[in-house]
Tab-separated table of C-alpha atoms and ligand atoms in Angstrom:
chain	number	residue	atom	x	y	z
J	1	UNK	CA	-12.418	-36.457	15.895
J	2	UNK	CA	-13.272	-35.574	12.055
J	3	UNK	CA	-11.049	-36.761	9.550
J	4	UNK	CA	-10.065	-33.343	8.904
J	5	UNK	CA	-8.842	-32.574	12.434
J	6	UNK	CA	-7.084	-35.765	12.650
J	7	UNK	CA	-5.014	-35.069	9.293
J	8	UNK	CA	-4.147	-31.581	10.235
J	9	UNK	CA	-2.933	-32.872	13.521
J	10	UNK	CA	-0.527	-34.859	11.795
J	11	UNK	CA	0.434	-32.080	9.220
J	12	UNK	CA	0.866	-29.843	11.893
J	13	UNK	CA	3.177	-32.293	13.675
J	14	UNK	CA	5.670	-32.760	10.750
J	15	UNK	CA	5.780	-28.905	10.010
J	16	UNK	CA	6.437	-27.316	13.309
J	17	UNK	CA	10.327	-28.527	13.112
J	18	UNK	CA	10.447	-26.478	9.959
J	19	UNK	CA	9.413	-23.381	11.763
J	20	UNK	CA	11.577	-23.918	14.654
J	21	UNK	CA	14.482	-24.764	12.651
J	22	UNK	CA	14.327	-21.790	10.728
J	23	UNK	CA	14.132	-19.285	13.811
J	24	UNK	CA	16.684	-21.436	15.922
J	25	UNK	CA	19.448	-21.980	13.365
J	26	UNK	CA	18.585	-18.721	10.930
J	27	UNK	CA	16.831	-16.148	13.101
J	28	UNK	CA	19.753	-13.852	11.852
J	29	UNK	CA	19.299	-14.121	8.239
J	30	UNK	CA	18.499	-10.583	6.626
J	31	UNK	CA	14.735	-11.350	4.387
J	32	UNK	CA	15.057	-7.736	3.070
J	33	UNK	CA	15.592	-4.045	3.809
J	34	UNK	CA	13.010	-1.382	5.055
J	35	UNK	CA	13.260	2.157	3.292
J	36	UNK	CA	11.757	5.349	4.500
J	37	UNK	CA	8.797	5.283	1.625
J	38	UNK	CA	7.545	1.936	3.021
J	39	UNK	CA	7.752	3.154	6.632
J	40	UNK	CA	5.684	6.049	5.738
J	41	UNK	CA	3.758	4.079	2.947
J	42	UNK	CA	1.895	1.569	4.702
J	43	UNK	CA	4.662	-1.084	4.737
J	44	UNK	CA	3.891	-1.638	1.353
J	45	UNK	CA	6.469	-4.945	-0.028
J	46	UNK	CA	7.852	-5.251	3.688
J	47	UNK	CA	8.238	-9.199	3.873
J	48	UNK	CA	7.358	-9.382	7.476
J	49	UNK	CA	4.264	-11.935	7.627
J	50	UNK	CA	4.345	-16.049	6.908
J	51	UNK	CA	1.829	-17.996	5.532
J	52	UNK	CA	1.439	-21.166	3.596
J	53	UNK	CA	-2.063	-20.887	2.869
J	54	UNK	CA	-1.783	-18.936	-0.237
J	55	UNK	CA	0.972	-16.540	-2.359
J	56	UNK	CA	-0.215	-13.549	-4.464
J	57	UNK	CA	2.541	-12.877	-7.151
J	58	UNK	CA	2.225	-9.716	-8.858
J	59	UNK	CA	2.021	-10.852	-12.234
J	60	UNK	CA	0.533	-13.863	-11.877
J	61	UNK	CA	-2.156	-13.157	-9.152
J	62	UNK	CA	-3.195	-15.596	-6.001
J	63	UNK	CA	-2.209	-19.192	-5.791
J	64	UNK	CA	-3.933	-21.399	-2.915
J	65	UNK	CA	-1.969	-23.819	-1.541
J	66	UNK	CA	0.303	-23.936	-4.857
J	67	UNK	CA	-2.627	-23.732	-7.218
J	68	UNK	CA	-3.865	-21.160	-9.482
J	69	UNK	CA	-7.555	-20.266	-9.662
J	70	UNK	CA	-8.447	-22.453	-12.681
J	71	UNK	CA	-6.250	-25.128	-11.295
J	72	UNK	CA	-8.314	-24.745	-8.080
J	73	UNK	CA	-11.384	-25.025	-9.753
J	74	UNK	CA	-10.525	-27.690	-12.290
J	75	UNK	CA	-8.977	-30.280	-9.471
J	76	UNK	CA	-11.445	-30.034	-6.648
J	77	UNK	CA	-14.254	-32.431	-6.665
J	78	UNK	CA	-17.259	-30.795	-7.877
J	79	UNK	CA	-20.921	-30.429	-6.468
J	80	UNK	CA	-23.151	-33.078	-8.418
J	81	UNK	CA	-24.435	-31.732	-11.522
J	82	UNK	CA	-22.286	-28.614	-10.937
J	83	UNK	CA	-19.297	-27.040	-12.642
J	84	UNK	CA	-18.176	-25.404	-9.411
J	85	UNK	CA	-16.329	-27.462	-6.560
J	86	UNK	CA	-17.754	-27.721	-2.922
J	87	UNK	CA	-16.377	-25.002	-0.709
J	88	UNK	CA	-16.067	-27.370	1.948
J	89	UNK	CA	-13.281	-29.250	-0.194
J	90	UNK	CA	-11.741	-25.971	-1.121
J	91	UNK	CA	-11.270	-25.277	2.915
J	92	UNK	CA	-9.959	-28.630	3.307
J	93	UNK	CA	-7.277	-27.501	0.669
J	94	UNK	CA	-6.699	-24.437	2.456
J	95	UNK	CA	-6.219	-26.309	5.564
J	96	UNK	CA	-4.038	-29.461	4.701
J	97	UNK	CA	-2.670	-28.219	1.333
J	98	UNK	CA	-3.982	-31.473	-0.303
J	99	UNK	CA	-6.916	-31.991	-2.681
J	100	UNK	CA	-9.522	-33.861	-0.899
J	101	UNK	CA	-11.107	-36.886	-2.063
J	102	UNK	CA	-14.986	-37.341	-1.684
J	103	UNK	CA	-14.687	-39.214	1.893
J	104	UNK	CA	-12.840	-35.728	2.878
J	105	UNK	CA	-15.418	-33.516	1.502
J	106	UNK	CA	-18.533	-35.494	3.272
J	107	UNK	CA	-16.610	-35.537	6.392
J	108	UNK	CA	-15.904	-31.561	6.198
J	109	UNK	CA	-19.648	-31.457	5.001
J	110	UNK	CA	-21.043	-33.230	8.200
J	111	UNK	CA	-18.724	-31.342	10.352
J	112	UNK	CA	-20.236	-28.110	9.060
J	113	UNK	CA	-23.849	-29.149	9.508
J	114	UNK	CA	-23.460	-30.764	12.793
J	115	UNK	CA	-22.254	-27.373	14.034
J	116	UNK	CA	-24.725	-24.709	11.672
J	117	UNK	CA	-27.159	-24.049	14.480
J	118	UNK	CA	-27.265	-20.214	15.271
J	119	UNK	CA	-28.457	-19.697	18.431
J	120	UNK	CA	-31.561	-17.164	18.540
J	121	UNK	CA	-29.768	-14.495	20.590
J	122	UNK	CA	-27.825	-13.670	17.314
J	123	UNK	CA	-30.393	-12.979	15.381
J	124	UNK	CA	-32.094	-11.036	18.240
J	125	UNK	CA	-29.047	-8.807	18.380
J	126	UNK	CA	-29.482	-8.161	14.638
J	127	UNK	CA	-32.863	-6.943	14.754
J	128	UNK	CA	-31.954	-4.824	17.935
J	129	UNK	CA	-29.756	-2.727	15.443
J	130	UNK	CA	-31.579	0.295	13.349
J	131	UNK	CA	-32.928	-1.252	10.230
J	132	UNK	CA	-30.715	0.994	8.014
J	133	UNK	CA	-27.383	0.216	10.126
J	134	UNK	CA	-24.903	-1.276	7.091
J	135	UNK	CA	-25.119	-4.917	6.577
J	136	UNK	CA	-21.419	-5.168	7.385
J	137	UNK	CA	-22.304	-3.559	10.843
J	138	UNK	CA	-25.078	-6.187	11.330
J	139	UNK	CA	-22.564	-8.867	10.456
J	140	UNK	CA	-19.675	-7.845	12.391
J	141	UNK	CA	-22.075	-7.351	15.435
J	142	UNK	CA	-23.676	-10.874	15.013
J	143	UNK	CA	-20.037	-12.454	14.715
J	144	UNK	CA	-19.075	-10.584	18.095
J	145	UNK	CA	-22.145	-11.679	19.895
J	146	UNK	CA	-21.327	-15.353	19.438
J	147	UNK	CA	-18.209	-14.980	20.976
J	148	UNK	CA	-19.433	-16.294	24.546
J	149	UNK	CA	-19.482	-19.500	22.311
J	150	UNK	CA	-16.019	-19.779	22.235
J	151	UNK	CA	-14.381	-23.257	22.990
J	152	UNK	CA	-11.051	-21.346	23.243
J	153	UNK	CA	-11.741	-19.086	25.674
J	154	UNK	CA	-12.948	-22.257	28.006
J	155	UNK	CA	-10.032	-24.217	27.509
J	156	UNK	CA	-7.256	-21.389	27.774
J	157	UNK	CA	-9.072	-20.493	31.006
J	158	UNK	CA	-8.876	-24.001	32.320
J	159	UNK	CA	-5.294	-23.928	31.296
J	160	UNK	CA	-3.865	-25.082	27.982
J	161	UNK	CA	-0.427	-25.686	26.615
J	162	UNK	CA	0.719	-23.428	23.889
J	163	UNK	CA	1.245	-26.756	21.584
J	164	UNK	CA	-2.300	-27.463	21.988
J	165	UNK	CA	-3.800	-23.649	21.474
J	166	UNK	CA	-4.694	-24.589	17.781
J	167	UNK	CA	-7.374	-27.496	19.044
J	168	UNK	CA	-9.992	-25.481	20.429
J	169	UNK	CA	-9.257	-22.837	17.757
J	170	UNK	CA	-9.981	-25.269	15.210
J	171	UNK	CA	-13.444	-25.844	17.076
J	172	UNK	CA	-14.241	-21.861	16.992
J	173	UNK	CA	-13.244	-21.626	13.318
J	174	UNK	CA	-15.282	-24.940	12.290
J	175	UNK	CA	-18.224	-23.583	14.666
J	176	UNK	CA	-17.960	-19.743	13.103
J	177	UNK	CA	-17.741	-21.102	9.515
J	178	UNK	CA	-20.558	-23.257	9.536
J	179	UNK	CA	-22.803	-20.607	10.927
J	180	UNK	CA	-21.768	-17.928	8.644
J	181	UNK	CA	-23.571	-18.423	5.581
J	182	UNK	CA	-26.903	-18.465	7.439
J	183	UNK	CA	-25.929	-15.471	9.425
J	184	UNK	CA	-25.055	-13.641	5.874
J	185	UNK	CA	-28.644	-15.055	4.800
J	186	UNK	CA	-30.538	-13.621	7.813
J	187	UNK	CA	-29.204	-10.616	7.233
J	188	UNK	CA	-30.128	-10.189	3.956
J	189	UNK	CA	-33.906	-11.386	3.970
J	190	UNK	CA	-34.331	-8.997	7.527
J	191	UNK	CA	-33.066	-6.272	5.555
J	192	UNK	CA	-34.343	-6.389	2.478
J	193	UNK	CA	-36.857	-9.057	2.002
J	194	UNK	CA	-39.600	-7.884	4.575
J	195	UNK	CA	-37.939	-10.385	6.994
J	196	UNK	CA	-38.955	-13.523	5.333
J	197	UNK	CA	-36.751	-15.767	6.844
J	198	UNK	CA	-35.782	-19.019	4.698
J	199	UNK	CA	-34.378	-22.098	7.117
J	200	UNK	CA	-31.331	-23.813	5.909
J	201	UNK	CA	-31.722	-27.044	3.684
J	202	UNK	CA	-28.383	-29.101	5.551
J	203	UNK	CA	-29.089	-32.175	2.725
J	204	UNK	CA	-27.525	-29.081	0.492
J	205	UNK	CA	-23.815	-28.228	0.270
J	206	UNK	CA	-22.640	-25.147	1.898
J	207	UNK	CA	-23.034	-22.972	-1.814
J	208	UNK	CA	-26.353	-24.462	-2.591
J	209	UNK	CA	-27.495	-24.024	1.241
J	210	UNK	CA	-26.836	-20.257	0.984
J	211	UNK	CA	-28.430	-19.743	-2.490
J	212	UNK	CA	-31.353	-21.445	-1.027
J	213	UNK	CA	-31.495	-19.440	2.442
J	214	UNK	CA	-30.917	-16.008	0.293
J	215	UNK	CA	-34.135	-17.376	-1.984
J	216	UNK	CA	-32.365	-16.953	-4.930
J	217	UNK	CA	-32.694	-19.815	-7.661
J	218	UNK	CA	-30.012	-21.652	-10.048
J	219	UNK	CA	-27.480	-20.992	-11.049
J	220	UNK	CA	-26.890	-18.818	-8.178
J	221	UNK	CA	-25.668	-21.459	-5.996
J	222	UNK	CA	-22.747	-21.640	-8.583
J	223	UNK	CA	-22.521	-18.071	-7.908
J	224	UNK	CA	-22.070	-18.750	-4.337
J	225	UNK	CA	-19.527	-21.493	-4.472
J	226	UNK	CA	-17.111	-19.499	-6.901
J	227	UNK	CA	-17.270	-16.114	-5.024
J	228	UNK	CA	-16.666	-17.823	-1.434
J	229	UNK	CA	-13.570	-19.745	-3.123
J	230	UNK	CA	-12.112	-16.762	-5.137
J	231	UNK	CA	-12.313	-14.099	-2.053
J	232	UNK	CA	-10.882	-16.565	0.603
J	233	UNK	CA	-7.649	-15.621	0.944
J	234	UNK	CA	-4.842	-13.443	-0.966
J	235	UNK	CA	-1.864	-14.113	1.467
J	236	UNK	CA	-1.623	-12.212	4.662
J	237	UNK	CA	-1.104	-8.596	4.239
J	238	UNK	CA	-4.480	-7.094	3.203
J	239	UNK	CA	-6.435	-5.126	5.410
J	240	UNK	CA	-8.898	-7.965	6.271
J	241	UNK	CA	-6.291	-10.968	6.668
J	242	UNK	CA	-3.931	-9.204	8.583
J	243	UNK	CA	-6.601	-7.476	10.921
J	244	UNK	CA	-7.868	-10.988	11.489
J	245	UNK	CA	-4.352	-12.478	12.119
J	246	UNK	CA	-3.254	-9.285	14.150
J	247	UNK	CA	-6.281	-9.596	16.677
J	248	UNK	CA	-5.836	-13.256	17.063
J	249	UNK	CA	-1.862	-12.661	17.743
J	250	UNK	CA	-2.958	-11.506	21.190
J	251	UNK	CA	-4.733	-14.866	21.902
J	252	UNK	CA	-8.049	-12.930	21.065
J	253	UNK	CA	-10.603	-15.957	20.127
J	254	UNK	CA	-11.838	-16.002	16.304
J	255	UNK	CA	-14.912	-14.656	17.213
J	256	UNK	CA	-13.352	-10.818	18.184
J	257	UNK	CA	-10.591	-11.569	15.401
J	258	UNK	CA	-13.422	-12.346	12.568
J	259	UNK	CA	-15.682	-9.544	13.787
J	260	UNK	CA	-12.545	-7.119	13.530
J	261	UNK	CA	-11.761	-8.706	10.003
J	262	UNK	CA	-15.338	-7.796	8.761
J	263	UNK	CA	-14.210	-4.119	10.120
J	264	UNK	CA	-11.046	-3.843	7.984
J	265	UNK	CA	-12.921	-5.360	4.540
J	266	UNK	CA	-15.527	-2.545	4.926
J	267	UNK	CA	-13.213	-0.091	3.786
J	268	UNK	CA	-14.018	1.395	0.288
J	269	UNK	CA	-10.206	1.001	-0.657
J	270	UNK	CA	-10.578	-2.693	0.564
J	271	UNK	CA	-13.781	-5.138	0.143
J	272	UNK	CA	-16.401	-2.390	0.036
J	273	UNK	CA	-15.250	-1.524	-3.343
J	274	UNK	CA	-17.543	-3.961	-4.762
J	275	UNK	CA	-20.204	-1.967	-3.397
J	276	UNK	CA	-18.496	1.227	-4.515
J	277	UNK	CA	-18.094	0.204	-8.408
J	278	UNK	CA	-21.887	-0.543	-8.633
J	279	UNK	CA	-22.659	2.610	-6.877
J	280	UNK	CA	-20.396	4.285	-9.482
J	281	UNK	CA	-22.276	2.411	-12.310
J	282	UNK	CA	-25.484	3.070	-11.358
J	283	UNK	CA	-24.768	7.028	-11.029
J	284	UNK	CA	-23.320	6.936	-14.635
J	285	UNK	CA	-26.422	4.886	-15.852
J	286	UNK	CA	-28.669	7.378	-14.128
J	287	UNK	CA	-26.696	10.287	-16.179
J	288	UNK	CA	-27.155	8.520	-19.414
J	289	UNK	CA	-30.646	7.630	-19.110
J	290	UNK	CA	-30.048	3.968	-18.775
J	291	UNK	CA	-27.763	3.555	-22.032
J	292	UNK	CA	-24.635	1.812	-21.953
J	293	UNK	CA	-22.128	4.939	-22.371
J	294	UNK	CA	-19.956	4.362	-25.646
J	295	UNK	CA	-16.216	4.212	-24.830
J	296	UNK	CA	-15.541	8.181	-25.640
J	297	UNK	CA	-18.655	8.777	-23.132
J	298	UNK	CA	-17.404	6.401	-20.617
J	299	UNK	CA	-13.598	8.127	-20.789
J	300	UNK	CA	-15.202	11.370	-19.896
J	301	UNK	CA	-17.082	9.655	-16.744
J	302	UNK	CA	-13.457	8.027	-15.747
J	303	UNK	CA	-11.933	11.474	-16.221
J	304	UNK	CA	-14.471	13.300	-14.116
J	305	UNK	CA	-14.428	11.008	-11.089
J	306	UNK	CA	-10.356	11.214	-11.193
J	307	UNK	CA	-10.184	15.194	-11.691
J	308	UNK	CA	-12.960	15.613	-8.921
J	309	UNK	CA	-9.905	13.713	-6.567
J	310	UNK	CA	-11.775	10.098	-6.341
J	311	UNK	CA	-10.674	6.857	-7.123
J	312	UNK	CA	-11.946	4.453	-9.898
J	313	UNK	CA	-13.428	1.956	-7.789
J	314	UNK	CA	-12.357	-1.450	-8.814
J	315	UNK	CA	-9.350	-0.528	-10.600
J	316	UNK	CA	-5.708	-0.854	-8.970
J	317	UNK	CA	-3.919	-2.825	-6.178
J	318	UNK	CA	-1.386	-2.656	-3.952
J	319	UNK	CA	0.667	-5.922	-5.060
J	320	UNK	CA	-1.008	-7.031	-8.367
J	321	UNK	CA	0.602	-5.351	-11.396
J	322	UNK	CA	-1.933	-7.074	-14.051
J	323	UNK	CA	-5.416	-7.577	-14.594
J	324	UNK	CA	-6.816	-10.052	-11.095
J	325	UNK	CA	-7.422	-13.502	-12.103
J	326	UNK	CA	-10.291	-13.264	-9.682
J	327	UNK	CA	-11.612	-10.705	-11.984
J	328	UNK	CA	-11.161	-12.950	-14.964
J	329	UNK	CA	-12.417	-15.739	-13.428
J	330	UNK	CA	-15.636	-13.985	-13.000
J	331	UNK	CA	-15.256	-12.462	-16.367
J	332	UNK	CA	-15.330	-16.220	-17.659
J	333	UNK	CA	-18.533	-17.096	-15.851
J	334	UNK	CA	-20.395	-14.023	-17.347
J	335	UNK	CA	-19.142	-14.688	-20.782
J	336	UNK	CA	-20.946	-18.221	-20.207
J	337	UNK	CA	-23.866	-17.238	-18.249
J	338	UNK	CA	-24.980	-13.742	-18.765
J	339	UNK	CA	-22.755	-12.468	-22.111
J	340	UNK	CA	-26.005	-9.869	-22.867
J	341	UNK	CA	-26.087	-8.511	-19.520
J	342	UNK	CA	-25.959	-4.718	-19.574
J	343	UNK	CA	-24.135	-4.214	-16.732
J	344	UNK	CA	-21.290	-6.877	-18.316
J	345	UNK	CA	-21.489	-4.568	-21.270
J	346	UNK	CA	-20.885	-1.818	-19.167
J	347	UNK	CA	-18.244	-3.436	-17.289
J	348	UNK	CA	-16.524	-4.769	-20.272
J	349	UNK	CA	-16.462	-0.731	-21.786
J	350	UNK	CA	-14.876	0.152	-18.180
J	351	UNK	CA	-12.241	-2.180	-18.778
J	352	UNK	CA	-11.254	-1.134	-22.001
J	353	UNK	CA	-10.969	2.539	-21.310
J	354	UNK	CA	-9.852	3.146	-17.567
J	355	UNK	CA	-6.757	1.190	-17.616
J	356	UNK	CA	-5.328	3.555	-20.523
J	357	UNK	CA	-6.496	6.534	-18.514
J	358	UNK	CA	-4.868	5.258	-15.527
J	359	UNK	CA	-1.728	5.168	-17.046
J	360	UNK	CA	-2.053	8.674	-18.432
J	361	UNK	CA	-2.889	10.097	-15.063
J	362	UNK	CA	0.505	8.221	-14.156
J	363	UNK	CA	-0.424	7.715	-10.177
J	364	UNK	CA	-1.778	4.155	-10.132
J	365	UNK	CA	1.226	1.624	-9.851
J	366	UNK	CA	-1.411	-0.941	-11.277
J	367	UNK	CA	-3.932	0.590	-13.484
J	368	UNK	CA	-6.029	-3.028	-14.313
J	369	UNK	CA	-9.166	-3.927	-12.755
J	370	UNK	CA	-9.196	-6.242	-9.291
J	371	UNK	CA	-11.776	-8.346	-7.989
J	372	UNK	CA	-14.281	-6.086	-7.047
J	373	UNK	CA	-15.188	-4.551	-10.322
J	374	UNK	CA	-16.566	-7.702	-12.071
J	375	UNK	CA	-18.221	-9.288	-8.740
J	376	UNK	CA	-21.103	-6.792	-8.651
J	377	UNK	CA	-22.444	-7.437	-11.958
J	378	UNK	CA	-23.193	-10.879	-11.111
J	379	UNK	CA	-25.001	-10.340	-8.297
J	380	UNK	CA	-27.032	-8.003	-9.705
J	381	UNK	CA	-27.930	-10.132	-12.516
J	382	UNK	CA	-29.089	-12.826	-10.490
J	383	UNK	CA	-31.625	-10.027	-8.542
J	384	UNK	CA	-28.973	-9.174	-5.820
J	385	UNK	CA	-29.339	-5.534	-6.730
J	386	UNK	CA	-28.838	-4.092	-2.925
J	387	UNK	CA	-25.338	-3.313	-3.325
J	388	UNK	CA	-24.655	-2.673	-0.080
J	389	UNK	CA	-24.869	-5.787	0.599
J	390	UNK	CA	-22.368	-7.224	-1.456
J	391	UNK	CA	-19.099	-6.793	1.201
J	392	UNK	CA	-20.965	-9.559	3.525
J	393	UNK	CA	-20.383	-11.946	0.479
J	394	UNK	CA	-16.923	-11.140	0.286
J	395	UNK	CA	-16.819	-11.671	4.285
J	396	UNK	CA	-18.302	-14.960	4.258
J	397	UNK	CA	-15.716	-15.941	2.022
J	398	UNK	CA	-12.633	-14.246	3.338
J	399	UNK	CA	-13.147	-15.971	6.803
J	400	UNK	CA	-12.479	-19.411	5.380
J	401	UNK	CA	-9.034	-18.168	4.340
J	402	UNK	CA	-8.222	-16.163	7.322
J	403	UNK	CA	-9.610	-18.477	9.659
J	404	UNK	CA	-7.368	-21.667	8.030
J	405	UNK	CA	-4.239	-19.007	8.672
J	406	UNK	CA	-5.223	-18.362	12.461
J	407	UNK	CA	-5.300	-21.970	12.780
J	408	UNK	CA	-1.891	-22.660	11.388
J	409	UNK	CA	-0.741	-19.248	13.386
J	410	UNK	CA	-1.451	-21.273	16.748
J	411	UNK	CA	-0.194	-24.310	15.341
J	412	UNK	CA	3.123	-23.031	14.892
J	413	UNK	CA	3.212	-20.883	17.719
J	414	UNK	CA	3.587	-17.577	15.606
J	415	UNK	CA	4.014	-14.410	18.705
J	416	UNK	CA	2.010	-11.689	19.371
J	417	UNK	CA	2.237	-9.177	16.234
J	418	UNK	CA	4.015	-6.164	17.409
J	419	UNK	CA	6.013	-4.144	15.105
J	420	UNK	CA	8.123	-1.037	16.235
J	421	UNK	CA	7.440	2.672	15.532
J	422	UNK	CA	9.523	5.984	15.307
J	423	UNK	CA	8.987	9.264	15.302
J	424	UNK	CA	9.395	11.679	12.141
J	425	UNK	CA	12.541	13.269	13.787
J	426	UNK	CA	13.816	9.983	13.693
J	427	UNK	CA	13.362	8.956	10.599
J	428	UNK	CA	14.891	12.628	9.634
J	429	UNK	CA	17.839	11.829	11.287
J	430	UNK	CA	18.177	8.542	9.645
J	431	UNK	CA	17.505	10.313	6.102
J	432	UNK	CA	20.446	12.511	7.426
J	433	UNK	CA	18.611	15.976	7.064
J	434	UNK	CA	20.347	18.646	8.948
J	435	UNK	CA	17.716	20.737	11.358
B	1	CMX	N1	-8.099	5.263	-9.145
B	1	CMX	C1	-7.795	6.472	-8.933
B	1	CMX	N2	-6.295	6.785	-8.124
B	1	CMX	C2	-5.788	5.294	-8.046
B	1	CMX	C3	-6.392	4.404	-7.943
B	1	CMX	C4	-7.666	4.119	-8.495
B	1	CMX	N3	-8.584	3.121	-8.772
B	1	CMX	N4	-5.249	3.623	-7.261
B	1	CMX	C5	-4.302	4.049	-7.187
B	1	CMX	N5	-4.503	5.220	-7.795
B	1	CMX	C6	-3.588	6.196	-6.858
B	1	CMX	C7	-3.619	6.458	-5.366
B	1	CMX	O1	-4.758	6.818	-4.903
B	1	CMX	C8	-2.271	7.018	-4.927
B	1	CMX	O2	-2.638	8.186	-5.506
B	1	CMX	P1	-1.723	9.531	-4.433
B	1	CMX	O3	-0.361	9.334	-4.930
B	1	CMX	O4	-2.243	10.880	-4.453
B	1	CMX	O5	-1.966	9.497	-3.027
B	1	CMX	C9	-1.328	6.649	-6.367
B	1	CMX	O6	-2.680	6.167	-7.374
B	1	CMX	C10	-0.605	5.358	-5.996
B	1	CMX	O7	-1.213	4.552	-5.214
B	1	CMX	P2	-0.786	2.821	-5.895
B	1	CMX	O8	0.298	2.825	-5.110
B	1	CMX	O9	-0.998	2.204	-7.045
B	1	CMX	O10	-1.957	1.924	-4.989
B	1	CMX	P3	-1.995	1.312	-3.768
B	1	CMX	O11	-1.074	0.474	-3.126
B	1	CMX	O12	-1.700	3.141	-2.570
B	1	CMX	O13	-3.743	1.211	-3.312
B	1	CMX	C11	-5.749	0.400	-3.501
B	1	CMX	C12	-4.108	0.305	-3.499
B	1	CMX	C13	-6.381	-1.023	-4.203
B	1	CMX	C14	-6.417	0.825	-2.192
B	1	CMX	C15	-5.855	1.415	-4.697
B	1	CMX	O14	-5.502	1.096	-6.155
B	1	CMX	C16	-7.264	2.304	-4.805
B	1	CMX	O15	-7.746	2.722	-4.301
B	1	CMX	N6	-8.250	1.260	-5.780
B	1	CMX	C17	-9.456	2.164	-5.768
B	1	CMX	C18	-10.232	1.347	-4.697
B	1	CMX	C19	-10.426	-0.283	-4.961
B	1	CMX	O16	-10.727	-0.894	-5.973
B	1	CMX	N7	-10.043	-1.331	-3.594
B	1	CMX	C20	-10.192	-2.818	-3.821
B	1	CMX	C21	-8.681	-3.550	-4.220
B	1	CMX	C22	-9.222	-5.091	-3.786
B	1	CMX	C23	-9.555	-5.307	-2.591
B	1	CMX	O17	-8.909	-5.152	-1.539
B	1	CMX	O18	-10.466	-5.701	-2.356
């Protein structure tokens, strides 16, 4: 058994009594109330999910296992010669809540290397799709096609105790995570680089190997590490994390749930916003004949978009009420590595003019930029200009967080999810509306 699985097993055993006690002795204690606006409004702010993997404070932003983004980047073991941590070590942190030592990181890296082989049929499945299919369709389909590999399905049908459900789930999660970078890189090379596929180099860490398979030189390996870590988790209620959790709650295996998670991430109000940001910027650039707009010119473009009833992609958030620290971390990277990049300058002007305009318009509860406002700039700078691919990168990162959650969901015996719906007439009755 790997060090990680053994350690996780001990953690789970010691955690279970906490959940059991809450349920058994405090099950009737109220956590909050639900208003009609929350019932109609997408359950915004309703506290009805539990996770210990990450927590999102509206004003501080995300903490992974209690650590802010700068703390996470600082404390985790670094890839030699690199400023960024190992993604492998970050996954150890997500799963166990502890900063790993070098041996722990090595153990996770070995586990991923052992499991990285992608069966040929997965690539064949991708190739059967029309080449102009969206990369997220290719990604979701490829993941779903792997479902026949599920250890969970085999063990469940042979008869598995509820206490052990997490064990084959862990195996499936590790198998899938080990393969995702290669599948994602394959989609990129197949779709945009004349099918010139680059074989993995397992002597590299996960981020380094991904950059290698994408065919993009250093420091893109640093970008990959940063990107996967930043996009991994944002507590449980966002569409992709919630979809993954919801599907898994029916005891569907992780191939079904991560494929579905990718579908949720592919929406323009969620992960696809990183593609939308670049599309919006390119549209403005075209109108400006390639010149960076002045603040006054940019204001006009922002107002034009709002007045035509569209959203400004990359701005706003359902929970955050300040600039997203994931935006900030990427901005810091840009300031260090690409301060003169024209698109970075463009996004900077956008950052100056958009929040006051959204405030003046008075609709968005959060006028500040989110993770997606900045991420495409970095990709574009390193030559990844095919912006409809960007959300696949988000998907690889998000899978680390969602799979850590699903393993723990199973370990703590969280039940099938089933909120209650009521009719409009019932809501009117609750509101005391006379007919
Ligand atoms: N531009 C224009 N209008 C916006 C806006 C934006 N960036 N953000 C919010 N609004 C509008 C909403 O559309 C809504 O309008 P209506 O009252 O007409 O329905 C109003 O402001 C209130 O919305 P809200 O409560 O502030 O925001 P929500 O929680 O409903 O939605 C989000 C959050 C992210 C979907 C929204 O801010 C948005 O559409 N942003 C642009 C798309 C985007 O960047 N998404 C990525 C988010 C991060 C991620 O998940 O990857």
